[in-house]
Short mmCIF file of C-alpha atoms in Angstrom, two decimals:
data_model
loop_
_atom_site.label_atom_id
_atom_site.label_comp_id
_atom_site.label_asym_id
_atom_site.label_seq_id
_atom_site.Cartn_x
_atom_site.Cartn_y
_atom_site.Cartn_z
CA UNK A 1454 -94.41 -29.42 105.54
CA UNK A 1455 -93.56 -25.46 105.34
CA UNK A 1456 -96.12 -25.95 101.75
CA UNK A 1457 -99.91 -24.33 102.68
CA UNK A 1458 -102.58 -26.31 101.60
CA UNK A 1459 -104.83 -24.16 99.10
CA UNK A 1460 -108.17 -24.09 98.28
CA UNK A 1461 -107.49 -25.86 94.81
CA UNK A 1462 -105.84 -28.58 96.41
CA UNK A 1463 -109.01 -28.96 99.01
CA UNK A 1464 -110.57 -29.75 96.19
CA UNK A 1465 -108.80 -32.33 94.67
CA UNK A 1466 -108.70 -34.33 98.18
CA UNK A 1467 -109.34 -37.77 96.26
CA UNK A 1468 -107.35 -40.57 98.77
CA UNK A 1469 -107.33 -43.78 96.10
CA UNK A 1470 -106.27 -40.99 93.88
CA UNK A 1471 -103.71 -39.60 96.17
CA UNK A 1472 -102.74 -43.12 96.77
CA UNK A 1473 -101.84 -43.98 93.30
CA UNK A 1474 -100.06 -40.71 93.30
CA UNK A 1475 -97.87 -41.52 96.19
CA UNK A 1476 -96.86 -44.81 94.22
CA UNK A 1477 -96.21 -43.03 91.37
CA UNK A 1478 -93.75 -40.85 93.40
CA UNK A 1479 -92.39 -44.29 94.48
CA UNK A 1480 -92.18 -45.46 90.99
CA UNK A 1481 -90.45 -42.35 89.93
CA UNK A 1482 -87.93 -41.85 92.43
CA UNK A 1483 -86.65 -45.48 92.14
CA UNK A 1484 -86.00 -44.50 88.42
CA UNK A 1485 -83.83 -41.64 89.40
CA UNK A 1486 -82.61 -43.24 92.01
CA UNK A 1487 -81.51 -46.39 88.66
CA UNK A 1488 -80.03 -44.08 86.65
CA UNK A 1489 -78.26 -42.26 89.14
CA UNK A 1490 -80.09 -38.39 88.82
CA UNK A 1491 -79.66 -37.83 91.97
CA UNK A 1492 -76.80 -35.58 93.34
CA UNK A 1493 -73.91 -36.69 94.80
CA UNK A 1494 -71.79 -33.00 95.21
CA UNK A 1495 -70.04 -32.72 99.20
CA UNK A 1496 -72.54 -32.96 101.02
CA UNK A 1497 -74.86 -30.20 102.17
CA UNK A 1498 -75.94 -29.07 105.61
CA UNK A 1499 -78.75 -27.14 107.70
CA UNK A 1500 -80.72 -26.63 110.19
CA UNK A 1501 -84.04 -25.94 110.80
CA UNK A 1502 -85.13 -24.18 114.62
CA UNK A 1503 -88.67 -24.10 116.16
CA UNK A 1504 -89.10 -21.22 118.97
CA UNK A 1505 -92.07 -21.46 122.22
CA UNK A 1506 -93.56 -18.20 122.87
CA UNK A 1507 -93.75 -16.88 126.26
CA UNK A 1508 -95.91 -13.78 127.79
CA UNK A 1509 -93.89 -11.39 130.38
CA UNK A 1510 -96.06 -13.27 133.25
CA UNK A 1511 -94.17 -16.95 132.29
CA UNK A 1512 -97.60 -18.32 130.29
CA UNK A 1513 -97.77 -19.13 126.58
CA UNK A 1514 -97.95 -16.36 124.56
CA UNK A 1515 -100.52 -17.35 121.77
CA UNK A 1516 -98.56 -14.53 119.83
CA UNK A 1517 -96.58 -16.51 116.27
CA UNK A 1518 -99.17 -13.90 113.91
CA UNK A 1519 -97.72 -11.19 115.30
CA UNK A 1520 -94.18 -12.29 115.62
CA UNK A 1521 -93.78 -13.12 112.20
CA UNK A 1522 -95.64 -10.12 111.27
CA UNK A 1523 -93.04 -8.42 113.05
CA UNK A 1524 -90.65 -9.94 111.52
CA UNK A 1525 -91.46 -10.13 107.86
CA UNK A 1526 -92.00 -6.12 108.01
CA UNK A 1527 -88.38 -6.10 109.87
CA UNK A 1528 -86.75 -4.68 106.32
CA UNK A 1529 -84.68 -7.67 107.02
CA UNK A 1530 -84.10 -10.02 104.03
CA UNK A 1531 -86.95 -13.09 104.51
CA UNK A 1532 -84.39 -15.47 103.90
CA UNK A 1533 -82.10 -14.50 106.94
CA UNK A 1534 -84.80 -16.23 109.07
CA UNK A 1535 -86.88 -17.98 106.93
CA UNK A 1536 -89.41 -17.98 109.91
CA UNK A 1537 -92.63 -19.32 109.58
CA UNK A 1538 -95.36 -20.88 111.62
CA UNK A 1539 -95.26 -24.14 113.17
CA UNK A 1540 -98.19 -26.14 114.87
CA UNK A 1541 -98.75 -24.19 118.03
CA UNK A 1542 -99.82 -20.54 117.78
CA UNK A 1543 -97.47 -19.86 120.50
CA UNK A 1544 -94.62 -21.80 118.13
CA UNK A 1545 -92.83 -20.53 114.79
CA UNK A 1546 -90.09 -22.32 113.60
CA UNK A 1547 -86.87 -20.62 111.84
CA UNK A 1548 -84.72 -22.62 108.74
CA UNK A 1549 -81.32 -21.50 108.36
CA UNK A 1550 -79.85 -21.55 104.95
CA UNK A 1551 -78.61 -24.96 103.59
CA UNK A 1552 -74.41 -24.74 104.07
CA UNK A 1553 -70.87 -27.27 103.49
CA UNK A 1554 -69.55 -27.69 107.28
CA UNK A 1555 -66.41 -27.11 106.57
CA UNK A 1556 -63.88 -24.31 107.37
CA UNK A 1557 -65.45 -22.60 110.25
CA UNK A 1558 -68.92 -24.06 109.31
CA UNK A 1559 -70.06 -24.27 112.52
CA UNK A 1560 -69.20 -21.15 113.89
CA UNK A 1561 -70.45 -19.77 110.98
CA UNK A 1562 -73.87 -21.53 112.14
CA UNK A 1563 -73.52 -20.28 115.63
CA UNK A 1564 -72.77 -16.75 114.32
CA UNK A 1565 -76.56 -17.17 112.32
CA UNK A 1566 -78.25 -18.38 114.79
CA UNK A 1567 -77.46 -16.06 117.61
CA UNK A 1568 -78.45 -12.88 114.51
CA UNK A 1569 -81.36 -14.62 114.07
CA UNK A 1570 -82.27 -15.41 117.02
CA UNK A 1571 -81.42 -11.53 118.39
CA UNK A 1572 -84.27 -10.55 115.26
CA UNK A 1573 -86.84 -13.01 117.39
CA UNK A 1574 -86.12 -11.12 120.42
CA UNK A 1575 -86.31 -7.76 118.98
CA UNK A 1576 -89.86 -8.61 116.80
CA UNK A 1577 -90.56 -10.27 120.26
CA UNK A 1578 -90.23 -7.26 122.06
CA UNK A 1579 -92.65 -5.23 119.80
CA UNK A 1580 -95.73 -8.33 120.17
CA UNK A 1581 -94.90 -7.77 123.74
CA UNK A 1582 -93.74 -11.86 124.41
CA UNK A 1583 -90.12 -13.70 125.07
CA UNK A 1584 -88.79 -16.14 122.85
CA UNK A 1585 -87.58 -19.34 124.25
CA UNK A 1586 -85.99 -22.30 122.87
CA UNK A 1587 -87.31 -25.03 124.70
CA UNK A 1588 -87.90 -29.06 123.66
CA UNK A 1589 -91.82 -28.99 125.73
CA UNK A 1590 -93.38 -25.65 127.01
CA UNK A 1591 -93.12 -26.38 131.04
CA UNK A 1592 -95.77 -23.52 131.10
CA UNK A 1593 -98.35 -24.78 129.09
CA UNK A 1594 -101.28 -26.55 131.20
CA UNK A 1595 -104.42 -28.71 130.11
CA UNK A 1596 -106.31 -25.93 130.39
CA UNK A 1597 -104.53 -24.69 127.26
CA UNK A 1598 -105.52 -27.50 125.32
CA UNK A 1599 -108.23 -26.24 122.63
CA UNK A 1600 -108.25 -26.19 119.24
CA UNK A 1601 -107.67 -22.32 119.55
CA UNK A 1602 -103.91 -23.39 120.59
CA UNK A 1603 -102.95 -24.21 117.17
CA UNK A 1604 -101.89 -22.11 114.47
CA UNK A 1605 -104.84 -20.08 112.26
CA UNK A 1606 -102.94 -21.86 108.91
CA UNK A 1607 -105.11 -23.99 107.26
CA UNK A 1608 -102.46 -27.17 107.28
CA UNK A 1609 -102.02 -27.09 110.79
CA UNK A 1610 -105.94 -26.89 110.91
CA UNK A 1611 -106.80 -29.60 108.54
CA UNK A 1612 -104.13 -32.04 110.18
CA UNK A 1613 -105.56 -31.65 113.38
CA UNK A 1614 -109.05 -32.92 111.46
CA UNK A 1615 -107.72 -35.84 109.68
CA UNK A 1616 -105.44 -37.11 113.06
CA UNK A 1617 -108.39 -37.09 114.77
CA UNK A 1618 -110.42 -38.21 112.16
CA UNK A 1619 -108.15 -40.99 112.05
CA UNK A 1620 -107.96 -42.17 115.37
CA UNK A 1621 -111.75 -41.78 116.05
CA UNK A 1622 -111.83 -40.80 119.06
CA UNK A 1623 -110.13 -38.54 121.96
CA UNK A 1624 -106.09 -38.73 121.86
CA UNK A 1625 -105.27 -39.36 125.71
CA UNK A 1626 -101.84 -38.32 126.60
CA UNK A 1627 -100.41 -40.90 129.41
CA UNK A 1628 -97.20 -40.64 130.69
CA UNK A 1629 -95.24 -41.91 133.79
CA UNK A 1630 -91.86 -41.02 134.62
CA UNK A 1631 -90.51 -38.92 138.01
CA UNK A 1632 -94.85 -37.51 138.10
CA UNK A 1633 -97.81 -38.97 136.04
CA UNK A 1634 -100.00 -37.15 133.16
CA UNK A 1635 -103.30 -38.58 132.20
CA UNK A 1636 -105.28 -36.62 129.95
CA UNK A 1637 -107.61 -36.69 127.06
CA UNK A 1638 -107.43 -33.91 124.08
CA UNK A 1639 -110.17 -33.77 121.33
CA UNK A 1640 -107.79 -31.70 119.54
CA UNK A 1641 -103.77 -32.58 119.07
CA UNK A 1642 -102.51 -29.07 120.95
CA UNK A 1643 -100.37 -31.60 123.35
CA UNK A 1644 -98.06 -32.16 120.41
CA UNK A 1645 -97.81 -28.40 119.78
CA UNK A 1646 -95.96 -28.53 123.19
CA UNK A 1647 -92.98 -29.81 121.49
CA UNK A 1648 -89.97 -28.22 120.14
CA UNK A 1649 -86.77 -29.14 118.73
CA UNK A 1650 -84.33 -28.34 115.80
CA UNK A 1651 -83.48 -30.73 113.06
CA UNK A 1652 -80.15 -31.38 111.70
CA UNK A 1653 -80.16 -32.04 107.92
CA UNK A 1654 -77.48 -34.08 106.28
CA UNK A 1655 -77.28 -34.65 101.52
CA UNK A 1656 -75.22 -37.64 101.29
CA UNK A 1657 -75.03 -39.93 97.53
CA UNK A 1658 -78.24 -42.03 97.70
CA UNK A 1659 -75.78 -44.83 97.55
CA UNK A 1660 -74.17 -44.05 101.13
CA UNK A 1661 -77.86 -43.23 102.05
CA UNK A 1662 -78.20 -46.28 104.34
CA UNK A 1663 -74.62 -46.52 105.80
CA UNK A 1664 -75.98 -42.47 107.20
CA UNK A 1665 -79.40 -43.38 108.57
CA UNK A 1666 -78.56 -46.15 109.99
CA UNK A 1667 -75.29 -44.70 111.95
CA UNK A 1668 -78.30 -41.85 112.42
CA UNK A 1669 -80.02 -44.58 114.21
CA UNK A 1670 -77.15 -46.24 116.52
CA UNK A 1671 -76.26 -43.33 117.77
CA UNK A 1672 -79.78 -41.27 118.68
CA UNK A 1673 -80.06 -42.51 122.11
CA UNK A 1674 -76.40 -40.36 122.84
CA UNK A 1675 -77.94 -37.55 121.41
CA UNK A 1676 -80.82 -37.64 123.16
CA UNK A 1677 -78.78 -38.35 126.79
CA UNK A 1678 -77.02 -35.21 126.29
CA UNK A 1679 -79.47 -32.71 124.27
CA UNK A 1680 -82.07 -33.87 126.58
CA UNK A 1681 -84.08 -30.47 127.08
CA UNK A 1682 -87.80 -31.67 127.85
CA UNK A 1683 -88.50 -32.60 131.92
CA UNK A 1684 -91.84 -30.87 131.61
CA UNK A 1685 -95.45 -31.11 130.95
CA UNK A 1686 -98.86 -30.20 131.99
CA UNK A 1687 -96.64 -28.88 135.31
CA UNK A 1688 -95.33 -32.22 135.90
CA UNK A 1689 -91.82 -33.65 135.59
CA UNK A 1690 -92.06 -36.85 133.79
CA UNK A 1691 -89.11 -37.70 131.00
CA UNK A 1692 -86.20 -35.77 130.20
CA UNK A 1693 -86.89 -35.14 127.09
CA UNK A 1694 -90.87 -36.20 127.48
CA UNK A 1695 -90.40 -34.52 123.35
CA UNK A 1696 -90.22 -38.94 122.68
CA UNK A 1697 -92.87 -40.28 124.39
CA UNK A 1698 -95.35 -37.12 124.15
CA UNK A 1699 -94.99 -36.76 119.90
CA UNK A 1700 -96.13 -40.33 119.81
CA UNK A 1701 -99.09 -40.23 121.47
CA UNK A 1702 -100.14 -36.46 120.24
CA UNK A 1703 -99.49 -37.93 116.87
CA UNK A 1704 -100.83 -41.31 116.94
CA UNK A 1705 -103.94 -42.06 114.36
CA UNK A 1706 -104.24 -45.09 115.45
CA UNK A 1707 -107.26 -46.43 116.59
CA UNK A 1708 -107.82 -48.81 119.80
CA UNK A 1709 -107.93 -52.12 117.90
CA UNK A 1710 -105.38 -50.73 115.26
CA UNK A 1711 -102.97 -50.19 118.87
CA UNK A 1712 -103.81 -53.66 120.03
CA UNK A 1713 -102.52 -55.23 116.71
CA UNK A 1714 -99.53 -53.70 117.01
CA UNK A 1715 -99.65 -51.17 114.18
CA UNK A 1716 -97.19 -48.71 113.88
CA UNK A 1717 -97.48 -44.99 115.41
CA UNK A 1718 -96.81 -41.97 113.49
CA UNK A 1719 -93.68 -41.04 115.03
CA UNK A 1720 -91.62 -43.72 115.10
CA UNK A 1721 -88.15 -44.79 115.77
CA UNK A 1722 -88.31 -47.72 113.03
CA UNK A 1723 -88.22 -51.45 113.40
CA UNK A 1724 -84.60 -52.71 111.64
CA UNK A 1725 -81.54 -51.39 109.66
CA UNK A 1726 -82.08 -50.56 105.55
CA UNK A 1727 -80.05 -51.46 102.51
CA UNK A 1728 -81.41 -47.89 100.86
CA UNK A 1729 -83.86 -44.58 101.14
CA UNK A 1730 -86.14 -46.65 99.23
CA UNK A 1731 -87.16 -49.19 101.97
CA UNK A 1732 -88.09 -46.20 104.33
CA UNK A 1733 -90.66 -44.42 101.40
CA UNK A 1734 -92.03 -47.95 100.82
CA UNK A 1735 -92.48 -48.28 105.11
CA UNK A 1736 -94.14 -45.41 104.83
CA UNK A 1737 -96.94 -46.57 101.96
CA UNK A 1738 -97.18 -49.91 104.01
CA UNK A 1739 -98.00 -48.21 107.26
CA UNK A 1740 -99.44 -44.89 107.08
CA UNK A 1741 -102.10 -43.58 105.75
CA UNK A 1742 -101.86 -40.50 104.10
CA UNK A 1743 -103.51 -37.04 105.93
CA UNK A 1744 -102.56 -33.94 103.53
CA UNK A 1745 -104.55 -32.93 100.55
CA UNK A 1746 -103.41 -33.60 96.75
CA UNK A 1747 -101.22 -30.24 96.30
CA UNK A 1748 -99.79 -31.00 93.25
CA UNK A 1749 -101.13 -31.56 88.88
CA UNK A 1750 -97.68 -33.12 88.34
CA UNK A 1751 -96.96 -36.46 86.33
CA UNK A 1752 -94.16 -37.50 88.33
CA UNK A 1753 -93.74 -40.63 85.97
CA UNK A 1754 -93.72 -38.18 82.94
CA UNK A 1755 -91.60 -36.35 84.27
CA UNK A 1756 -88.85 -38.07 84.75
CA UNK A 1757 -89.75 -39.82 81.26
CA UNK A 1758 -89.15 -37.13 79.54
CA UNK A 1759 -85.71 -36.38 82.08
CA UNK A 1760 -87.15 -33.17 83.82
CA UNK A 1761 -86.68 -33.65 87.61
CA UNK A 1762 -90.15 -34.40 89.21
CA UNK A 1763 -90.82 -32.60 92.58
CA UNK A 1764 -92.55 -35.00 94.79
CA UNK A 1765 -95.80 -33.40 96.15
CA UNK A 1766 -97.05 -35.21 97.24
CA UNK A 1767 -94.31 -37.92 98.54
CA UNK A 1768 -93.12 -35.50 100.14
CA UNK A 1769 -96.31 -33.90 101.77
CA UNK A 1770 -96.76 -37.70 103.13
CA UNK A 1771 -93.53 -38.17 104.28
CA UNK A 1772 -93.40 -34.72 106.07
CA UNK A 1773 -96.31 -36.83 108.34
CA UNK A 1774 -94.71 -39.46 109.00
CA UNK A 1775 -92.26 -37.91 112.28
CA UNK A 1776 -89.23 -40.64 111.99
CA UNK A 1777 -86.62 -39.64 114.53
CA UNK A 1778 -84.48 -40.35 110.98
CA UNK A 1779 -86.42 -38.75 108.29
CA UNK A 1780 -85.27 -39.83 104.35
CA UNK A 1781 -85.97 -36.71 102.55
CA UNK A 1782 -86.16 -36.02 98.48
CA UNK A 1783 -86.09 -32.22 97.49
CA UNK A 1784 -84.94 -30.03 94.73
CA UNK A 1785 -82.22 -27.44 94.99
CA UNK A 1786 -81.36 -25.39 92.00
CA UNK A 1787 -82.78 -27.12 89.63
CA UNK A 1788 -81.06 -30.60 91.49
CA UNK A 1789 -83.01 -33.16 92.89
CA UNK A 1790 -81.04 -35.53 96.27
CA UNK A 1791 -82.19 -36.69 99.41
CA UNK A 1792 -80.75 -36.39 103.03
CA UNK A 1793 -81.70 -36.98 106.81
CA UNK A 1794 -83.35 -35.24 108.92
CA UNK A 1795 -81.85 -35.42 112.12
CA UNK A 1796 -85.45 -35.00 114.65
CA UNK A 1797 -84.20 -35.99 118.12
CA UNK A 1798 -82.58 -33.55 119.56
CA UNK A 1799 -84.50 -31.21 122.08
CA UNK A 1800 -84.86 -26.93 120.72
CA UNK A 1801 -81.83 -24.73 122.95
CA UNK A 1802 -81.47 -24.04 124.89
CA UNK A 1803 -78.83 -21.29 123.31
CA UNK A 1804 -77.43 -20.75 119.80
CA UNK A 1805 -73.68 -22.56 120.91
CA UNK A 1806 -75.45 -25.21 122.99
CA UNK A 1807 -77.43 -25.60 119.45
CA UNK A 1808 -73.89 -26.26 117.83
CA UNK A 1809 -72.40 -28.18 120.35
CA UNK A 1810 -75.17 -30.90 119.77
CA UNK A 1811 -74.72 -30.43 115.81
CA UNK A 1812 -71.41 -30.95 116.16
CA UNK A 1813 -71.55 -34.08 118.36
CA UNK A 1814 -74.35 -35.22 115.54
CA UNK A 1815 -72.26 -34.79 112.05
CA UNK A 1816 -68.77 -35.54 114.04
CA UNK A 1817 -70.25 -39.12 114.63
CA UNK A 1818 -72.64 -40.01 112.15
CA UNK A 1819 -69.80 -38.94 109.76
CA UNK A 1820 -67.50 -41.25 111.97
CA UNK A 1821 -69.38 -44.09 112.24
CA UNK A 1822 -70.90 -44.51 108.82
CA UNK A 1823 -67.39 -44.35 107.08
CA UNK A 1824 -66.42 -46.88 110.07
CA UNK A 1825 -64.70 -50.33 108.89
CA UNK A 1826 -67.21 -52.07 110.30
CA UNK A 1827 -70.48 -50.37 110.72
CA UNK A 1828 -72.68 -49.96 114.06
CA UNK A 1829 -75.54 -51.43 112.08
CA UNK A 1830 -73.02 -54.92 112.17
CA UNK A 1831 -72.50 -55.03 116.03
CA UNK A 1832 -75.46 -53.80 117.23
CA UNK A 1833 -79.24 -55.23 117.22
CA UNK A 1834 -81.46 -52.92 115.86
CA UNK A 1835 -84.17 -53.29 118.97
CA UNK A 1836 -81.11 -52.66 121.26
CA UNK A 1837 -80.48 -48.93 118.99
CA UNK A 1838 -83.91 -48.19 120.28
CA UNK A 1839 -83.89 -49.54 123.09
CA UNK A 1840 -81.30 -46.49 124.04
CA UNK A 1841 -83.20 -44.14 122.49
CA UNK A 1842 -86.10 -45.00 124.52
CA UNK A 1843 -83.37 -45.04 128.42
CA UNK A 1844 -81.79 -41.73 126.86
CA UNK A 1845 -85.98 -39.78 126.63
CA UNK A 1846 -86.80 -41.36 130.21
CA UNK A 1847 -82.99 -40.72 131.91
CA UNK A 1848 -81.34 -38.71 129.67
CA UNK A 1849 -78.37 -36.99 130.81
CA UNK A 1850 -77.97 -39.49 133.32
CA UNK A 1851 -79.19 -42.65 131.41
CA UNK A 1852 -76.78 -45.85 131.16
CA UNK A 1853 -76.72 -47.13 127.01
CA UNK A 1854 -75.11 -50.26 125.39
CA UNK A 1855 -72.38 -50.43 122.79
CA UNK A 1856 -70.71 -52.61 120.89
CA UNK A 1857 -67.50 -53.83 122.85
CA UNK A 1858 -68.68 -52.11 126.19
CA UNK A 1859 -72.09 -53.32 127.09
CA UNK A 1860 -74.26 -51.48 129.21
CA UNK A 1861 -71.97 -47.92 130.25
CA UNK A 1862 -73.60 -44.64 131.80
CA UNK A 1863 -73.83 -42.69 128.52
CA UNK A 1864 -72.06 -39.72 130.06
CA UNK A 1865 -68.62 -42.43 130.60
CA UNK A 1866 -69.74 -43.45 126.78
CA UNK A 1867 -69.50 -40.04 125.91
CA UNK A 1868 -66.50 -39.27 127.49
CA UNK A 1869 -64.25 -41.69 126.82
CA UNK A 1870 -64.85 -43.33 123.33
CA UNK A 1871 -67.64 -41.49 121.54
CA UNK A 1872 -66.02 -37.65 121.64
CA UNK A 1873 -62.75 -38.84 120.12
CA UNK A 1874 -64.86 -40.72 117.08
CA UNK A 1875 -66.96 -37.62 116.39
CA UNK A 1876 -63.79 -35.46 116.23
CA UNK A 1877 -62.72 -38.09 114.09
CA UNK A 1878 -65.38 -37.74 111.67
CA UNK A 1879 -65.70 -33.26 112.08
CA UNK A 1880 -61.96 -33.54 111.19
CA UNK A 1881 -63.04 -35.68 107.85
CA UNK A 1882 -65.85 -32.91 107.35
CA UNK A 1883 -63.07 -30.33 106.65
CA UNK A 1884 -64.07 -28.72 110.55
CA UNK A 1885 -60.93 -27.01 111.93
CA UNK A 1886 -59.14 -27.69 115.06
CA UNK A 1887 -60.87 -24.67 117.29
CA UNK A 1888 -64.29 -24.95 116.48
CA UNK A 1889 -63.96 -29.37 117.10
CA UNK A 1890 -62.28 -28.10 120.54
CA UNK A 1891 -64.60 -25.57 121.23
CA UNK A 1892 -68.30 -26.89 120.33
CA UNK A 1893 -67.59 -30.50 121.32
CA UNK A 1894 -65.69 -29.29 124.96
CA UNK A 1895 -68.93 -28.34 125.49
CA UNK A 1896 -70.37 -31.93 125.38
CA UNK A 1897 -67.55 -32.61 127.06
CA UNK A 1898 -68.25 -30.18 129.87
CA UNK A 1899 -72.23 -31.40 130.31
CA UNK A 1900 -70.61 -35.09 130.42
CA UNK A 1901 -68.18 -34.16 133.23
CA UNK A 1902 -70.99 -31.31 135.24
CA UNK A 1903 -73.48 -34.20 135.22
CA UNK A 1904 -75.69 -30.67 133.94
CA UNK A 1905 -77.77 -30.60 130.26
CA UNK A 1906 -81.30 -28.92 129.61
CA UNK A 1907 -83.43 -31.04 131.34
CA UNK A 1908 -81.67 -31.36 134.77
CA UNK A 1909 -80.81 -27.67 134.55
CA UNK A 1910 -84.54 -26.86 134.51
CA UNK A 1911 -85.46 -29.46 137.31
CA UNK A 1912 -83.29 -28.22 139.43
CA UNK A 1913 -84.33 -24.52 138.43
CA UNK A 1914 -87.64 -25.55 140.29
CA UNK A 1915 -86.15 -27.09 142.70
CA UNK A 1916 -84.95 -23.75 144.31
CA UNK A 1917 -87.93 -22.08 143.66
CA UNK A 1918 -90.12 -24.55 145.48
CA UNK A 1919 -87.77 -25.56 147.90
CA UNK A 1920 -86.45 -21.75 149.10
CA UNK A 1921 -89.22 -19.94 147.27
CA UNK A 1922 -91.66 -21.79 148.83
CA UNK A 1923 -93.35 -20.99 144.95
CA UNK A 1924 -96.52 -23.71 143.80
CA UNK A 1925 -95.57 -25.66 141.03
CA UNK A 1926 -96.92 -24.02 138.92
CA UNK A 1927 -95.45 -20.09 139.90
CA UNK A 1928 -92.45 -22.42 140.35
CA UNK A 1929 -92.13 -22.98 136.84
CA UNK A 1930 -93.76 -19.85 135.25
CA UNK A 1931 -90.35 -18.62 137.20
CA UNK A 1932 -87.98 -20.53 135.67
CA UNK A 1933 -89.27 -20.14 132.54
CA UNK A 1934 -88.44 -16.27 132.66
CA UNK A 1935 -85.65 -17.19 134.02
CA UNK A 1936 -83.94 -19.31 131.28
CA UNK A 1937 -85.46 -17.26 128.45
CA UNK A 1938 -83.45 -14.71 129.88
CA UNK A 1939 -80.55 -16.72 130.50
CA UNK A 1940 -81.13 -18.42 127.17
CA UNK A 1941 -81.09 -14.17 125.34
CA UNK A 1942 -77.50 -14.61 126.91
CA UNK A 1943 -75.59 -16.83 125.34
CA UNK A 1944 -73.91 -18.56 127.74
CA UNK A 1945 -73.89 -22.37 127.81
CA UNK A 1946 -76.84 -23.94 129.59
CA UNK A 1947 -73.69 -26.15 131.67
CA UNK A 1948 -72.35 -22.43 133.00
CA UNK A 1949 -75.93 -21.71 134.36
CA UNK A 1950 -76.76 -21.00 137.98
CA UNK A 1951 -79.35 -21.75 139.45
#
């Protein structure tokens, strides 16, 4: 999705031909799997981080072009941060280089993240804006909602046009939580409120289903621990409002399709899988293409000749199906592989918080993917989906259903069962005990104090409203500026004062 859509690609935008290429890509991938030609080396990890830009007033800063220009002319290697546009003109995305996690790998990620965020903050200072890694932008209001809130890159404008064209009517954002929002938009600008962190894990193809199923089973716990998105359009909604906003903000379904039960493009899924092709087959079955043809490659001919196909059409299509755990086919150093892209956790609040969320994910997914009896045999898929939804609504105070425990507070489940499981999984990956203790200790402190990004935001706004007597919009601005400053000082969010 980071590739720009070019003029020649637009001239080739032919839906029937594109659909045929998608199917050819699926067939080529099936052949690569059958021939065991996908990489089976030790599992590489990767991290993407999306950020918001904020004016000195606390309002969103529609300045990603300026910040990226300063980053790309700073004299540093672009590969250090892989900075690029995201959907909103107030968003940017960073991509850290992939690496193994063994040894002090999580600490290396933390150091790199801190250095990268420092570089971005310097670029922001030059552009006159602040940097804010947060789940939904609290000071994004309905009067900001126009197509001009989107990045000026062609792919996002095309994506907007295609989603709105397929839908055939304005988007409706209708969310009921602690408060409520009901708003219609003529563009996908509301979706730009969302920013997240994505964790990647390369796996052997024959192991993919076990890892994806495990990632789905723990998604609710991840959201409960890492929720950081309580505000949208000036209202307190869900602890992780990103979940419902993503579903509604990318919804290409027409009214009759919604009534008939068609799937939204932001989708948890409907079943455990047996292999990676199950997910690509669901993509073809349920979701029409959104982005134009971008490659002249014949994937079947390349595969038959013993080459490595890019499968660009398959990858573009997959990039517009917004699963919370997404399958990824990619080629690195001429070697094809598959990986799980975990997308459930909000951005921020700090580098160390992000790395604590990382430790919890990798530790749990490795532990449960390699368990003698997988969670997919002990838990109904519908229960995993219910856990995910409950965690999005209630955050760190959510209850989770868990095999052998029944319905239990997420904090209690994590403290008593899942932190030891995550520690075992990280040890299996070769992570040093110092990192295991430090980063999982942050999750433990969140549980014991009942504090994560979402709960801190709500408490801080309440202080601004009730002690400082600020109106909601000004209280949110004050909170965002405080949040951005505390994020820069690097202390984990459970230690922040309100």
